[in-house]
PDB file of N, CA and C in Angstrom:
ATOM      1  N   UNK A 553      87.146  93.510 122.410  1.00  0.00           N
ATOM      2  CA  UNK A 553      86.192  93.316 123.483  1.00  0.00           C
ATOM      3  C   UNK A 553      86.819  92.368 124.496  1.00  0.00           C
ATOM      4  N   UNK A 554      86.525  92.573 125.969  1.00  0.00           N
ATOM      5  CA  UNK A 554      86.893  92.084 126.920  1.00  0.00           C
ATOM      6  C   UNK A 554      86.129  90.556 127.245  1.00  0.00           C
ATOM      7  N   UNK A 555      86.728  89.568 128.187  1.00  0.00           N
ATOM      8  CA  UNK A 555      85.848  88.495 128.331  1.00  0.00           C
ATOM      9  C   UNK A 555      85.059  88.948 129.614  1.00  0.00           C
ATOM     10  N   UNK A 556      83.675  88.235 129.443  1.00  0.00           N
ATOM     11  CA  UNK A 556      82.694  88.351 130.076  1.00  0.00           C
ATOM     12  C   UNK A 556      83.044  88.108 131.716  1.00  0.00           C
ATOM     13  N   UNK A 557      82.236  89.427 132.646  1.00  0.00           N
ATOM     14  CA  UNK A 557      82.616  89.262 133.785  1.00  0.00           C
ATOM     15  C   UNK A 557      81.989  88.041 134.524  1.00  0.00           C
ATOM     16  N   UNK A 558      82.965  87.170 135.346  1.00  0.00           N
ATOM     17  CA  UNK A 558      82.874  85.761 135.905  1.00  0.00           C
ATOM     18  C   UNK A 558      82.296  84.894 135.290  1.00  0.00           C
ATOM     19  N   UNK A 559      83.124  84.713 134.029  1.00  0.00           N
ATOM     20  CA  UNK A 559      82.652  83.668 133.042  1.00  0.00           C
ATOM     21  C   UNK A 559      81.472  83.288 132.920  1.00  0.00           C
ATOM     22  N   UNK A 560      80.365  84.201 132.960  1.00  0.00           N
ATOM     23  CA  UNK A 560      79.004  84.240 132.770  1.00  0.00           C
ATOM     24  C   UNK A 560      78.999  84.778 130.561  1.00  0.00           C
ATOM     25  N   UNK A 561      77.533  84.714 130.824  1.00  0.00           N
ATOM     26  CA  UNK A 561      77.449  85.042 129.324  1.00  0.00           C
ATOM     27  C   UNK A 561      77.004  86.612 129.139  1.00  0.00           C
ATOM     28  N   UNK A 562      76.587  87.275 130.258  1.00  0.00           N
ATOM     29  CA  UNK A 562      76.338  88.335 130.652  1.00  0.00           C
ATOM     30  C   UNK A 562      77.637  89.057 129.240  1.00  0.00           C
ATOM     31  N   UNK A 563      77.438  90.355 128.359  1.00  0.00           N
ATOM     32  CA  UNK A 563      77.901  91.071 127.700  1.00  0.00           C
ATOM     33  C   UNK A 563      78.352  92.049 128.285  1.00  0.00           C
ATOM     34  N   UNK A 564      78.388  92.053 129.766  1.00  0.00           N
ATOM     35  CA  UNK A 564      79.135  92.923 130.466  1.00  0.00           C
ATOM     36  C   UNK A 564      80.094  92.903 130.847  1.00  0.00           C
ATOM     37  N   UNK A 565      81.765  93.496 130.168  1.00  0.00           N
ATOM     38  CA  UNK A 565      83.009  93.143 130.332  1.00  0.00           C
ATOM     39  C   UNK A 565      84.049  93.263 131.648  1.00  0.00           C
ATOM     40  N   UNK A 566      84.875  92.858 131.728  1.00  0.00           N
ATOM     41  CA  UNK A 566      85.833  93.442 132.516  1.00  0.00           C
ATOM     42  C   UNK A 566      86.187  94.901 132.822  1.00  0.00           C
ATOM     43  N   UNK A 567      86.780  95.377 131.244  1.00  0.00           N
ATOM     44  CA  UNK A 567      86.741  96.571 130.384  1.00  0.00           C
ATOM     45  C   UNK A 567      85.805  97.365 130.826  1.00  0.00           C
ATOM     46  N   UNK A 568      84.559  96.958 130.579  1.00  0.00           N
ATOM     47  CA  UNK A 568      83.335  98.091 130.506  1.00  0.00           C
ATOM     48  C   UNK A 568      83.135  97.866 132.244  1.00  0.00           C
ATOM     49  N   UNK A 569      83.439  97.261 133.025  1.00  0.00           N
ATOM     50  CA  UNK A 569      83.171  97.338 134.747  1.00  0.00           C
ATOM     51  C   UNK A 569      84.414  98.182 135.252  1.00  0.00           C
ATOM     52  N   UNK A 570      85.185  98.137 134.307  1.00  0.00           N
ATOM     53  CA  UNK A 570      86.565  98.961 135.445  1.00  0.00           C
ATOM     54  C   UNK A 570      86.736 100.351 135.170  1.00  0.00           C
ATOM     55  N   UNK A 571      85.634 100.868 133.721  1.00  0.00           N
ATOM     56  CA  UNK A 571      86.173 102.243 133.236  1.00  0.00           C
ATOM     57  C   UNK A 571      84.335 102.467 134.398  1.00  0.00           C
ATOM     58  N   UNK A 572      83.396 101.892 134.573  1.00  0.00           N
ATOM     59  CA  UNK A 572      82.360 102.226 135.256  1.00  0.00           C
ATOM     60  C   UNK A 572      82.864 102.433 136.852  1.00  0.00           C
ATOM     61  N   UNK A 573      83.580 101.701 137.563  1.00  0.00           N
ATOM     62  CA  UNK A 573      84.344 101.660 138.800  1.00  0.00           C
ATOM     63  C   UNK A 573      84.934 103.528 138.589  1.00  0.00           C
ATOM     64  N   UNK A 574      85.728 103.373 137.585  1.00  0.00           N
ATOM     65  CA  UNK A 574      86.896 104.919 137.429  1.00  0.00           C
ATOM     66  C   UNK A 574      85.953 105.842 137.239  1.00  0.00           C
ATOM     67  N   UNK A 575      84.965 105.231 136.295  1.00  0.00           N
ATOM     68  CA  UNK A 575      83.748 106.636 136.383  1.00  0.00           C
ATOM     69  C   UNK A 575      83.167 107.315 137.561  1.00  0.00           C
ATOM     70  N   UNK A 576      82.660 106.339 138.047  1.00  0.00           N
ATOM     71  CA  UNK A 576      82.015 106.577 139.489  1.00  0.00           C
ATOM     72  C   UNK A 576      82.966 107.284 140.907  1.00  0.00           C
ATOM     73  N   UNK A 577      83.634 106.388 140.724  1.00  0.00           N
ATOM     74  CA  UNK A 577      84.996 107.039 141.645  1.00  0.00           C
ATOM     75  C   UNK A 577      85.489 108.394 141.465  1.00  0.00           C
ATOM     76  N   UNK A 578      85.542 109.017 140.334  1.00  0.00           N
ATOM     77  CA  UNK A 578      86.088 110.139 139.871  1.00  0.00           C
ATOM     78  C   UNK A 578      84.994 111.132 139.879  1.00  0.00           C
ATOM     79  N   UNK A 579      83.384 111.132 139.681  1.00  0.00           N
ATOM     80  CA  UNK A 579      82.472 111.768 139.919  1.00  0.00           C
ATOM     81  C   UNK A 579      81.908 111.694 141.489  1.00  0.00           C
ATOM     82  N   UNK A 580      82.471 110.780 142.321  1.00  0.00           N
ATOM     83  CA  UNK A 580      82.442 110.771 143.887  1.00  0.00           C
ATOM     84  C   UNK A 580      83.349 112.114 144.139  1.00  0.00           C
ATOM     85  N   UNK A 581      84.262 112.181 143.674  1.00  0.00           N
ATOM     86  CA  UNK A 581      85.029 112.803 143.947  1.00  0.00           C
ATOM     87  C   UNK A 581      85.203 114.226 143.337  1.00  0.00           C
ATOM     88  N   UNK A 582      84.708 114.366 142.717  1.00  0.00           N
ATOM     89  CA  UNK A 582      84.289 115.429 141.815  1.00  0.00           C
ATOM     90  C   UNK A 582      83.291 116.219 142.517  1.00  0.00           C
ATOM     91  N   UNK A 583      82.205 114.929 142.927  1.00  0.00           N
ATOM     92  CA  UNK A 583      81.096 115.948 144.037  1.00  0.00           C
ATOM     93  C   UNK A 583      81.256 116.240 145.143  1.00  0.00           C
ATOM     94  N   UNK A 584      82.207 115.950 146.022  1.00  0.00           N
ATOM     95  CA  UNK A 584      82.716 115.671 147.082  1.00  0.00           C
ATOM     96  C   UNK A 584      83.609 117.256 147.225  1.00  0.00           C
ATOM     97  N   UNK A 585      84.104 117.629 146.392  1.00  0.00           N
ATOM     98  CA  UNK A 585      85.446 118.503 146.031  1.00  0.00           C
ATOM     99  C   UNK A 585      84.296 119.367 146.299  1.00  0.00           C
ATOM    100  N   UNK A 586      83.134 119.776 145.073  1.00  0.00           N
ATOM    101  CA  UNK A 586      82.001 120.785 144.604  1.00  0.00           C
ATOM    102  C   UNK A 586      81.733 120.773 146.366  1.00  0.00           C
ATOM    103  N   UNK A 587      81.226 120.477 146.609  1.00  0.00           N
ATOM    104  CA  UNK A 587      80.073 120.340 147.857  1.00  0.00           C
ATOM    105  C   UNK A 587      81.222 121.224 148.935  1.00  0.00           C
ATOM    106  N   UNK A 588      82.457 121.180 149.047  1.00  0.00           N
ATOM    107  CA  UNK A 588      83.158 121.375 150.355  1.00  0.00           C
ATOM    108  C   UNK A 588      83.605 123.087 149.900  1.00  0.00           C
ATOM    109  N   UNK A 589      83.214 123.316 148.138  1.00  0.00           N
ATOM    110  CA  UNK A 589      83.856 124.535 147.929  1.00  0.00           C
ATOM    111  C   UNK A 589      84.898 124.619 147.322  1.00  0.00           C
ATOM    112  N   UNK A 590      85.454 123.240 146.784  1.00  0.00           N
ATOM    113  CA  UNK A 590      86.679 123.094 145.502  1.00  0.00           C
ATOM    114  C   UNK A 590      85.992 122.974 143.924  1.00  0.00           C
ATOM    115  N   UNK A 591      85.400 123.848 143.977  1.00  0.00           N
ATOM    116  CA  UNK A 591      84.772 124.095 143.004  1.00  0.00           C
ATOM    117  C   UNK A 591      85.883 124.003 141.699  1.00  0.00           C
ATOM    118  N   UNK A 592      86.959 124.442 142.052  1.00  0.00           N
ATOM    119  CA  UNK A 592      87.955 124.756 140.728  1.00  0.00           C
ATOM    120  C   UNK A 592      88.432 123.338 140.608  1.00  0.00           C
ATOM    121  N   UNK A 593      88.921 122.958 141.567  1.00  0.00           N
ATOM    122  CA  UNK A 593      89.246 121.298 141.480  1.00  0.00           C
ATOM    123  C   UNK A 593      88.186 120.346 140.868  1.00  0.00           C
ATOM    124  N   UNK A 594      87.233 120.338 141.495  1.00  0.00           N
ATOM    125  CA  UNK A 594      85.982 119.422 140.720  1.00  0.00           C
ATOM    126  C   UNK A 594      86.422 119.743 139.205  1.00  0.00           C
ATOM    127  N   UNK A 595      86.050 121.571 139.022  1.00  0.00           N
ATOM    128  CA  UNK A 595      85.682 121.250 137.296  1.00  0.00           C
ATOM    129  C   UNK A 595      87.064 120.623 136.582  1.00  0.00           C
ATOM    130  N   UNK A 596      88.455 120.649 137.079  1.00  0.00           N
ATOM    131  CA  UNK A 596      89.289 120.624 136.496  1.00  0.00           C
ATOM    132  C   UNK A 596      89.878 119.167 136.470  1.00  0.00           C
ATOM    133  N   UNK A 597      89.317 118.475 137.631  1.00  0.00           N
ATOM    134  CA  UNK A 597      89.061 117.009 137.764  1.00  0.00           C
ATOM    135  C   UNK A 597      87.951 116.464 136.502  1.00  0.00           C
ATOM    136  N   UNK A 598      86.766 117.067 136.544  1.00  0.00           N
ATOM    137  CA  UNK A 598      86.057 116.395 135.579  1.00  0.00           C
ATOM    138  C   UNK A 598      86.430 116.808 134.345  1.00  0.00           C
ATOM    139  N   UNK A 599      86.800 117.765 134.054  1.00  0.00           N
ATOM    140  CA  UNK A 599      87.062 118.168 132.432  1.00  0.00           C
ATOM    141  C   UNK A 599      88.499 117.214 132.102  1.00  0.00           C
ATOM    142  N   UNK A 600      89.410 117.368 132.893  1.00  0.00           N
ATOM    143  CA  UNK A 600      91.018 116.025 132.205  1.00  0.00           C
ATOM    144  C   UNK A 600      90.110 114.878 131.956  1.00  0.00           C
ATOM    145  N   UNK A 601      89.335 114.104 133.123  1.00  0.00           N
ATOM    146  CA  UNK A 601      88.348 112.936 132.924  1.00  0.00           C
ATOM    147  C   UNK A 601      87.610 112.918 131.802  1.00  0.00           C
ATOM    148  N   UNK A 602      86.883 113.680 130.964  1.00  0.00           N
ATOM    149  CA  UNK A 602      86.075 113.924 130.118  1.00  0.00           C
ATOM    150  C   UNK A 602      86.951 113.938 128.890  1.00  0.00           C
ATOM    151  N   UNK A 603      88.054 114.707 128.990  1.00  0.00           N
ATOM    152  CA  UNK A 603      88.833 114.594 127.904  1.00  0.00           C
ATOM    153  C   UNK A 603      89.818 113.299 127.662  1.00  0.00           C
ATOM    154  N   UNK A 604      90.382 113.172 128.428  1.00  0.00           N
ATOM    155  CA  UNK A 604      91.026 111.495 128.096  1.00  0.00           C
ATOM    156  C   UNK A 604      89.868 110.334 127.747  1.00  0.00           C
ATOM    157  N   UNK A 605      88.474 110.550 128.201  1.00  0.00           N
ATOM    158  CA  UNK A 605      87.883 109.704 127.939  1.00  0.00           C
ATOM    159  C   UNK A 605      87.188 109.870 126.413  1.00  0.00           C
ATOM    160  N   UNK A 606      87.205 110.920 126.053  1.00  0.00           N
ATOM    161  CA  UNK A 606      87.371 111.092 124.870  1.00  0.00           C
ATOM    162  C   UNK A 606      88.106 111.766 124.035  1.00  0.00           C
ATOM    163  N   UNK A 607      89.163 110.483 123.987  1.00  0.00           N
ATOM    164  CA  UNK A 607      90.490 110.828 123.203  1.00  0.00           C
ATOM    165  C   UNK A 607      91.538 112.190 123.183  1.00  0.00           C
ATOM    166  N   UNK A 608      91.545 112.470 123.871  1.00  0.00           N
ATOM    167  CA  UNK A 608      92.639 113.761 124.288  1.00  0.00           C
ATOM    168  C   UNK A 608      94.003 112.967 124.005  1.00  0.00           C
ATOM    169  N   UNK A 609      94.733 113.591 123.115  1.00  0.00           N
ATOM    170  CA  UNK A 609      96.233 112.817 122.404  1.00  0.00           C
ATOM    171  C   UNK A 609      97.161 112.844 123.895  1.00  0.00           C
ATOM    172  N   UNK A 610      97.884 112.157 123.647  1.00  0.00           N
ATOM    173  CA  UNK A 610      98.853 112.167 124.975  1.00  0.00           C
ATOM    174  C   UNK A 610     100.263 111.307 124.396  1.00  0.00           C
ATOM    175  N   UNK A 611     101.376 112.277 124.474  1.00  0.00           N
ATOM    176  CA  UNK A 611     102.490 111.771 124.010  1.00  0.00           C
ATOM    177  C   UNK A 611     103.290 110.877 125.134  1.00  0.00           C
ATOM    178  N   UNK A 612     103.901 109.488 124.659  1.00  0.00           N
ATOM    179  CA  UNK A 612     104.555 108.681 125.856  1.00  0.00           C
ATOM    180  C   UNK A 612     103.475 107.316 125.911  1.00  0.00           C
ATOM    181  N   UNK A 613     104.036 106.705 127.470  1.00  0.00           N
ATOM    182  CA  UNK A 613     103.349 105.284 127.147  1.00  0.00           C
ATOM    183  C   UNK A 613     101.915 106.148 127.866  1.00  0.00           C
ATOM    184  N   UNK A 614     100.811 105.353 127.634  1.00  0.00           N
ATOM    185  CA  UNK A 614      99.596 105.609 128.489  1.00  0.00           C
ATOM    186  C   UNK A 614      99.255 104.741 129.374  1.00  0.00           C
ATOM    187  N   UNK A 615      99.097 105.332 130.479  1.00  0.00           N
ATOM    188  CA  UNK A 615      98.529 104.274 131.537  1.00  0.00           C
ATOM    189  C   UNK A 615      97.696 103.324 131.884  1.00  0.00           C
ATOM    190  N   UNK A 616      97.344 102.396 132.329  1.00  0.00           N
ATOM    191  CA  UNK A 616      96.129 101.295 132.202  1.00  0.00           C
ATOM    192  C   UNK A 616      94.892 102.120 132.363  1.00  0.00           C
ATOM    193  N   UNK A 617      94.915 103.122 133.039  1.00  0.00           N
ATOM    194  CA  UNK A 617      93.368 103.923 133.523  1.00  0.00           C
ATOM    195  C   UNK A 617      93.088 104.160 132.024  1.00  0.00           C
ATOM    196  N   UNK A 618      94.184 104.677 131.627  1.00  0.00           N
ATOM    197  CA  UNK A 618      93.683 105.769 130.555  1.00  0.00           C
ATOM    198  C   UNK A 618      93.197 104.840 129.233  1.00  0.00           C
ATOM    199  N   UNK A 619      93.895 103.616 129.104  1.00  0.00           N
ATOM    200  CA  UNK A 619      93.304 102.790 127.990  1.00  0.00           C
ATOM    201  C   UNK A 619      92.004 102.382 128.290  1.00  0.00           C
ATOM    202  N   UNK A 620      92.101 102.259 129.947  1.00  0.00           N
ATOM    203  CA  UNK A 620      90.600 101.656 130.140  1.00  0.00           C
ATOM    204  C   UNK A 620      89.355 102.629 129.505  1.00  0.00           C
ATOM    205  N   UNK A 621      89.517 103.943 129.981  1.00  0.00           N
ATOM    206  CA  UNK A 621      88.713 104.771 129.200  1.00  0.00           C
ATOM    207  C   UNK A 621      88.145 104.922 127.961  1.00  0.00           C
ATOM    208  N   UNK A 622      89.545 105.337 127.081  1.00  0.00           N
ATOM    209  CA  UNK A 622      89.251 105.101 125.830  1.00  0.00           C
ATOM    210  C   UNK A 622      88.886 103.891 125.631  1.00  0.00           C
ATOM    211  N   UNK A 623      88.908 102.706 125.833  1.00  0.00           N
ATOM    212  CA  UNK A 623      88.043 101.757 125.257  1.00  0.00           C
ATOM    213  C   UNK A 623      86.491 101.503 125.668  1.00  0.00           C
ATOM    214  N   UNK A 624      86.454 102.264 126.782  1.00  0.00           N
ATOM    215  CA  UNK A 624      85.131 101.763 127.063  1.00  0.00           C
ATOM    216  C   UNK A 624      84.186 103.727 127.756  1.00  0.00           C
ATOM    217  N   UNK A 625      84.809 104.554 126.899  1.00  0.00           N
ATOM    218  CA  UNK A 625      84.118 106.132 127.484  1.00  0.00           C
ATOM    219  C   UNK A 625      82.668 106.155 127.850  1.00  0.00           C
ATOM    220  N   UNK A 626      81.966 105.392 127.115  1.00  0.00           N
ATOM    221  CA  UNK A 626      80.602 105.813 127.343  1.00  0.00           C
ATOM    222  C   UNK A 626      80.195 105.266 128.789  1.00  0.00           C
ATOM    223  N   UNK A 627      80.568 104.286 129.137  1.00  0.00           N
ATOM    224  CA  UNK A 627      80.405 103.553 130.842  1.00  0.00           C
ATOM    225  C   UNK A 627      81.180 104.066 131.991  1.00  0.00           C
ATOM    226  N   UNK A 628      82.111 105.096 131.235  1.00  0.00           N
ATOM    227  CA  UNK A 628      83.143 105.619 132.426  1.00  0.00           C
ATOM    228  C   UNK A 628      82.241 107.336 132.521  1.00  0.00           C
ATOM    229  N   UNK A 629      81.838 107.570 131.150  1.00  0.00           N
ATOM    230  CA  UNK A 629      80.996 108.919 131.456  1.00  0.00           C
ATOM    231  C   UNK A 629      79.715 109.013 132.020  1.00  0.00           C
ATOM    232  N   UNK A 630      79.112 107.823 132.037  1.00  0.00           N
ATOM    233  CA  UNK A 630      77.549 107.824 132.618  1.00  0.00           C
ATOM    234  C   UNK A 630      77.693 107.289 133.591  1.00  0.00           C
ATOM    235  N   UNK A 631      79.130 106.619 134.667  1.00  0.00           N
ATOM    236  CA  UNK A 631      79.041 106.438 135.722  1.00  0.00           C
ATOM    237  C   UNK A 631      79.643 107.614 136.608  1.00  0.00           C
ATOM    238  N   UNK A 632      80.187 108.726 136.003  1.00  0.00           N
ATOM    239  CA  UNK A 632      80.484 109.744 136.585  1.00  0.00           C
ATOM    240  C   UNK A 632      80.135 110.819 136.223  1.00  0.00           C
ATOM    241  N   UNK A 633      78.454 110.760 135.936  1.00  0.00           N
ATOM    242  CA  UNK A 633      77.687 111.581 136.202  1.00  0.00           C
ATOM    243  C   UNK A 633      76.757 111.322 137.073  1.00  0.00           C
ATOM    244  N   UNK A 634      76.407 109.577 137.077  1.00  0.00           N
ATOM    245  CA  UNK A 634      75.934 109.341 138.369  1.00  0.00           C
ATOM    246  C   UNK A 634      76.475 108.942 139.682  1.00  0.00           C
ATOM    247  N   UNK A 635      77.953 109.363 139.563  1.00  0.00           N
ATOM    248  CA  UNK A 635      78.442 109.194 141.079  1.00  0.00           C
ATOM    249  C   UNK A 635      78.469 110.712 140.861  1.00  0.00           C
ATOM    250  N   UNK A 636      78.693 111.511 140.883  1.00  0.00           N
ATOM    251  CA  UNK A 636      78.349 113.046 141.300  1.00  0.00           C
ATOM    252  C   UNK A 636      77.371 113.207 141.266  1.00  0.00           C
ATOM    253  N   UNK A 637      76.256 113.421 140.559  1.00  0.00           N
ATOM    254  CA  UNK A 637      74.794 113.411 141.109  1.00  0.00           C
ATOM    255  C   UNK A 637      74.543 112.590 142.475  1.00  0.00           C
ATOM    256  N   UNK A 638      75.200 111.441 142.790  1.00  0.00           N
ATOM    257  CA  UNK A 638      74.908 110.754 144.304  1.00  0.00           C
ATOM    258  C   UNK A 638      75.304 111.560 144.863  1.00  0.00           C
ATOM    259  N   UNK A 639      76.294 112.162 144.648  1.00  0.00           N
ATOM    260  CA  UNK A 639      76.677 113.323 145.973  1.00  0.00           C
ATOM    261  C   UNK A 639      76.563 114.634 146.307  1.00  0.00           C
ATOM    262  N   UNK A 640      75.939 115.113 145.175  1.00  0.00           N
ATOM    263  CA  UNK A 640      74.750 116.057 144.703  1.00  0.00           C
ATOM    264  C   UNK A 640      73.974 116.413 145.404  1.00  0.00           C
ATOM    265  N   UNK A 641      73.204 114.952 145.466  1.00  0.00           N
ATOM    266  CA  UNK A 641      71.815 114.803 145.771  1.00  0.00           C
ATOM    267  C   UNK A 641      72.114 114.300 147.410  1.00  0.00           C
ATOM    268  N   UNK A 642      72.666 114.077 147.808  1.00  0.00           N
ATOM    269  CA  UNK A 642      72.870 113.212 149.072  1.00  0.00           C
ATOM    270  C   UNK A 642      73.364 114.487 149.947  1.00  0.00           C
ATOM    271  N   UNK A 643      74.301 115.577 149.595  1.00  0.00           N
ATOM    272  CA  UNK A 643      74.885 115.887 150.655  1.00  0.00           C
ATOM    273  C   UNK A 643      74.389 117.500 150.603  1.00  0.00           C
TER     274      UNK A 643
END
């Protein structure tokens, strides 16, 4: 577990704010793609996302995104369903 964001006592980590940041960002973008007619891109954007975030093997070093995920999937998947639903619903 990560230390608490701005040395508050708050149980909300570093960790769990940066895979929510990648979540959101990546379902912005996901809806963004859908909406203009990159329909194939969106799904193929969200499905790699979905799968590294839950554990998809990957041979070699892994990148900081990708640890961020796996350690913290459930905040990176429910923020990028509600950053695509924002853009869903918005545009």
């Amino acid at each position: 577990m990560g230390k608490p964001v701005l040395g508050s006592d708050n149980a909300f980590t570093y960790t769990e704010l940066h895979a929510t940041i990648l979540g959101a960002v990546v379902g912005l973008l996901a809806g963004y793609a859908h909406d203009i007619g990159r329909t194939e891109v969106a799904v193929g954007v969200t499905a790699t996302f979905v799968a590294i975030a839950l554990g998809l093997k990957y041979t070699g070093k892994i990148p900081a995104a990708q640890r961020t995920l796996r350690r913290e999937p459930w905040y990176a998947l429910a923020a990028l369903v509600a950053g695509g639903g924002v853009v869903l619903a918005a545009l």
